[in-house]
């Protein structure tokens, strides 16, 4: 999917004409912050995950599909590894508690019916879920890509009314770094 | 909403806190002093019905050894910085890894994870606080020792030290963990280190086998308390029995709980059934793998009609007893006959083991794993039952008597019903007591529901106390209230001990309602 200039502007994602490229090189320049030149492990096994991956890719990250999240497996990953995806309630409980003293929670999202609740520890969140083209998951992927690179370190929480989620089951998203 | 304000320990000036942080960094290295919001975020995830802003740490410290703990405690004393100690930090539903109150510094001991000894002859272990059950399990497997652990349901990720210090339970015959603890090393608030039991004798070989030592026995003072930081702990391990038979008994009528307990009690006290048996209600047994919405989507407590459908569809009883026999095959046969006779007498019970039990829809597989000390995380499925991330364990104690169980069940169902919550519960049967563990599951994303869950929990505490039932353990939001139910004279002793051992009140202020 091609993002229009308007869509990028609306989501504060337009960093220049070659946004994905410049983000990619910024990752390369910032080894301490982001591993392996924009590589990110992507977890989940439904359409939402595919779309999230699309959004991450649009901003220059290189998602690697890892299938369903097994939080216990995360501890074997090298320090600095970025990970994003969707999981269920028990997955989030396990994931967040396993990160204590071992990693960083950059952002968490709770998405149900037409409500999206996002929490960022990387500064302000722009409204990523009302994009005119494409899915809310792809839009969330772009927002997560932006947060992965953001230098802010403060906590922000926002509630959005947005595009309805596809199911009436809540979907939980995460962006973390080991 | 944004939070950019720096969080400081209560009553500490910014300059003093900065000075303390600098000294912490000198002691354990900068990379072991966490202060950034995204690093501290995992220490802020609570599931209880409290305000998230009340449980934010100002920093986290990750020492590597007991000497570093001593030094950190000395610095805290100098600057009066309060610390909240965790070992593996998985106290989920009791406060998680979050501090007891905003501004405390987390003392996270998970990096102190050495297994110091495992003795396959006397069946003991000596470990540091960061050792997880999985780690100890792997070590024992690797060495080929015929020893079993006794993990709580979060098994792999939790640890024997933290669990035992909060007086947690597991499901083998060694289920009451504090009973099987032997010897501690403790850093006191002034930075001094002591060893309890036989540990005070230099080169003692009995530290892990003889609990009482000489003079007053003090290990209990360091459980559910804030009198010291435990840096080593001894525990007893169960020798692997030659044979093991887990079994399931299902009863279909809500009233049957009284019969179950009265039949079980003599078998449990005489050790015919030696393990920490669980009597699991339908909604817990289903909740580990079924989502509530599939059966009922209303805001009030799930109705009886839906419970009956779950029982039917899932092959689950109203009450599901998971227990096991241990010993030689001959011993197991003898005891099995006794169990069958006792439970078969009224004709209400369906008694099963092996394939038949496995084919029922409840938790036989994961319960069988836990009752032999294997790792399993199936119980986390409970969080998907209602959704929304809210969970609090309400855990009153009762005698193992049918009349009390019936009374507690009815009272809990009445209060939960009033507030629109489900009775997701089990009884864990100790030697003579029972822990009635109810998971109050609610949607933390909904402020009204969170407030309701809070009010419900508070009422449960008070109403149970009025009938003479106290809690064995609780979450940080309700520690004060629960301490109150045990009476002022006991609180005064707790406070006197606190003042004597920790005059600056730096160790886990508020734990179990204890402060200066
Ligand atoms: C699905 C589910 C099922 C559960 N089932 C069980 C169960 O079967 N049995 C059970 O007991 N619990 C159960 N729990 C609750 C809890 O997760 C476990 O008790 C867990 O073992 C506690 O976490 P931990 O072992 O990491 O201890 P920690 O979180 O490290 O410690 C627990 C508490 O002990 C104190 N403490 C820890 N270390 C020290 C120290 N070194 N010095 C002084 N004080 C210290 C602190 O107050 C701390 O808050 C369950 C939780 C969930 C989510």
Short mmCIF file of C-alpha atoms in Angstrom, two decimals, chain A:
data_model
loop_
_atom_site.label_atom_id
_atom_site.label_comp_id
_atom_site.label_asym_id
_atom_site.label_seq_id
_atom_site.Cartn_x
_atom_site.Cartn_y
_atom_site.Cartn_z
CA UNK A 1 0.00 0.00 0.00
CA UNK A 2 1.22 3.46 -0.89
CA UNK A 3 0.74 6.16 1.67
CA UNK A 4 -0.43 9.52 0.40
CA UNK A 5 1.44 12.61 1.41
CA UNK A 6 -1.69 13.79 3.19
CA UNK A 7 -1.95 10.61 5.18
CA UNK A 8 1.66 10.88 6.25
CA UNK A 9 1.26 14.51 7.24
CA UNK A 10 -1.90 13.76 9.14
CA UNK A 11 -0.04 11.16 11.15
CA UNK A 12 3.07 13.27 11.60
CA UNK A 13 5.01 10.57 9.87
CA UNK A 14 6.43 12.58 7.01
CA UNK A 15 10.07 13.06 7.75
CA UNK A 16 11.15 13.96 4.22
CA UNK A 17 10.67 12.76 0.71
CA UNK A 18 12.55 9.56 1.38
CA UNK A 19 11.13 8.87 4.79
CA UNK A 20 11.67 5.09 4.88
CA UNK A 21 15.23 5.46 3.71
CA UNK A 22 16.11 8.18 6.14
CA UNK A 23 14.63 6.20 8.99
CA UNK A 24 16.61 3.21 7.88
CA UNK A 25 19.83 5.15 7.97
CA UNK A 26 18.93 6.69 11.28
CA UNK A 27 18.59 3.17 12.65
CA UNK A 28 21.97 2.31 11.26
CA UNK A 29 23.43 5.35 12.94
CA UNK A 30 21.83 4.52 16.24
CA UNK A 31 23.07 1.04 16.98
CA UNK A 32 22.67 1.38 20.72
CA UNK A 33 19.02 2.12 20.30
CA UNK A 34 17.86 -0.21 17.62
CA UNK A 35 19.29 -3.54 16.70
CA UNK A 36 20.45 -4.80 13.35
CA UNK A 37 19.59 -1.80 11.18
CA UNK A 38 15.87 -1.69 11.74
CA UNK A 39 15.17 -5.37 12.24
CA UNK A 40 12.18 -6.08 14.38
CA UNK A 41 10.67 -9.39 15.46
CA UNK A 42 6.97 -9.51 14.72
CA UNK A 43 4.62 -11.74 16.72
CA UNK A 44 1.06 -12.84 16.18
CA UNK A 45 -0.70 -15.08 13.77
CA UNK A 46 -3.64 -13.24 12.30
CA UNK A 47 -4.35 -10.60 9.69
CA UNK A 48 -3.72 -7.84 12.21
CA UNK A 49 -0.11 -8.93 12.47
CA UNK A 50 0.39 -8.93 8.72
CA UNK A 51 -0.99 -5.40 8.55
CA UNK A 52 1.12 -4.25 11.49
CA UNK A 53 4.14 -5.61 9.66
CA UNK A 54 3.14 -3.69 6.56
CA UNK A 55 3.01 -0.47 8.55
CA UNK A 56 6.41 -1.14 10.13
CA UNK A 57 7.89 -1.82 6.70
CA UNK A 58 6.45 1.37 5.25
CA UNK A 59 8.62 3.32 7.63
CA UNK A 60 11.76 1.39 6.92
CA UNK A 61 11.75 -1.32 9.59
CA UNK A 62 12.40 -4.91 8.57
CA UNK A 63 9.91 -7.13 10.37
CA UNK A 64 10.71 -10.80 10.80
CA UNK A 65 7.60 -12.90 11.28
CA UNK A 66 7.98 -15.14 14.31
CA UNK A 67 4.45 -16.53 14.63
CA UNK A 68 2.50 -16.66 17.86
CA UNK A 69 4.16 -14.92 20.80
CA UNK A 70 5.85 -17.18 23.30
CA UNK A 71 6.97 -14.64 25.92
CA UNK A 72 9.38 -17.16 27.46
CA UNK A 73 11.35 -17.34 24.21
CA UNK A 74 12.03 -13.59 24.30
CA UNK A 75 14.63 -13.95 27.02
CA UNK A 76 16.85 -15.88 24.61
CA UNK A 77 16.99 -12.94 22.18
CA UNK A 78 20.01 -10.64 22.14
CA UNK A 79 19.83 -7.45 24.10
CA UNK A 80 18.63 -4.56 21.95
CA UNK A 81 16.21 -6.70 19.91
CA UNK A 82 13.03 -4.86 19.01
CA UNK A 83 9.77 -6.79 19.09
CA UNK A 84 6.21 -5.88 18.21
CA UNK A 85 2.99 -7.71 17.60
CA UNK A 86 -0.38 -8.76 18.86
CA UNK A 87 -1.16 -11.15 21.67
CA UNK A 88 -3.93 -11.99 24.13
CA UNK A 89 -4.43 -10.96 27.77
CA UNK A 90 -2.30 -13.75 29.18
CA UNK A 91 0.45 -12.99 26.66
CA UNK A 92 0.56 -9.36 27.74
CA UNK A 93 0.72 -10.27 31.43
CA UNK A 94 3.61 -12.65 30.79
CA UNK A 95 5.42 -10.34 28.38
CA UNK A 96 5.29 -7.24 30.55
CA UNK A 97 6.29 -9.06 33.71
CA UNK A 98 9.17 -10.85 32.01
CA UNK A 99 10.60 -7.51 30.87
CA UNK A 100 11.17 -6.25 34.41
CA UNK A 101 14.88 -5.51 34.65
CA UNK A 102 15.46 -7.10 31.25
CA UNK A 103 13.93 -4.77 28.73
CA UNK A 104 11.87 -1.75 27.86
CA UNK A 105 8.19 -1.29 27.16
CA UNK A 106 8.07 1.32 24.41
CA UNK A 107 4.34 1.16 23.77
CA UNK A 108 1.25 -0.91 24.47
CA UNK A 109 -2.10 -0.81 22.73
CA UNK A 110 -5.54 -2.11 23.50
CA UNK A 111 -7.90 -2.17 20.55
CA UNK A 112 -11.54 -3.05 20.93
CA UNK A 113 -14.63 -2.41 18.81
CA UNK A 114 -13.98 1.17 17.71
CA UNK A 115 -11.77 2.23 20.58
CA UNK A 116 -8.01 2.31 20.69
CA UNK A 117 -6.11 2.96 23.86
CA UNK A 118 -2.39 3.57 23.41
CA UNK A 119 0.30 4.00 26.02
CA UNK A 120 3.74 5.20 24.99
CA UNK A 121 6.92 5.56 26.97
CA UNK A 122 8.49 7.31 24.00
CA UNK A 123 6.73 10.64 24.11
CA UNK A 124 3.48 11.81 22.50
CA UNK A 125 1.40 9.54 20.35
CA UNK A 126 -0.09 10.85 17.16
CA UNK A 127 -3.50 9.59 16.23
CA UNK A 128 -2.69 6.54 14.19
CA UNK A 129 -6.02 4.87 13.91
CA UNK A 130 -8.12 7.17 11.77
CA UNK A 131 -6.12 6.97 8.61
CA UNK A 132 -8.11 7.34 5.44
CA UNK A 133 -6.39 4.67 3.44
CA UNK A 134 -5.34 1.27 4.61
CA UNK A 135 -6.08 -0.49 7.86
CA UNK A 136 -5.75 0.76 11.43
CA UNK A 137 -3.22 -2.01 12.08
CA UNK A 138 -0.92 -0.75 9.30
CA UNK A 139 -1.32 2.75 10.63
CA UNK A 140 -0.43 1.46 14.10
CA UNK A 141 2.64 -0.19 12.59
CA UNK A 142 3.80 3.16 11.24
CA UNK A 143 3.23 4.76 14.62
CA UNK A 144 5.18 1.98 16.33
CA UNK A 145 8.00 2.40 13.82
CA UNK A 146 8.12 6.09 14.65
CA UNK A 147 8.13 5.43 18.40
CA UNK A 148 10.88 2.85 18.03
CA UNK A 149 13.11 5.64 16.81
CA UNK A 150 11.80 8.49 18.94
CA UNK A 151 14.23 10.00 21.39
CA UNK A 152 11.62 11.13 23.92
CA UNK A 153 11.46 9.05 27.10
CA UNK A 154 8.30 10.20 28.80
CA UNK A 155 4.98 8.49 29.27
CA UNK A 156 1.87 9.39 27.32
CA UNK A 157 -1.50 7.71 27.20
CA UNK A 158 -4.26 8.42 24.69
CA UNK A 159 -7.69 7.14 23.88
CA UNK A 160 -8.90 7.27 20.30
CA UNK A 161 -12.18 6.55 18.68
CA UNK A 162 -11.16 5.09 15.38
CA UNK A 163 -11.76 2.56 12.71
CA UNK A 164 -13.64 -0.37 14.17
CA UNK A 165 -11.51 -3.43 14.79
CA UNK A 166 -12.35 -6.42 12.67
CA UNK A 167 -13.48 -8.63 15.49
CA UNK A 168 -15.38 -7.86 18.64
CA UNK A 169 -12.62 -9.50 20.66
CA UNK A 170 -10.08 -7.07 22.01
CA UNK A 171 -6.67 -7.12 20.40
CA UNK A 172 -3.59 -6.20 22.39
CA UNK A 173 -0.52 -4.80 20.70
CA UNK A 174 2.97 -4.19 22.00
CA UNK A 175 6.27 -2.62 21.07
CA UNK A 176 9.16 -3.60 23.30
CA UNK A 177 12.93 -3.74 23.27
CA UNK A 178 15.08 -6.28 25.03
#
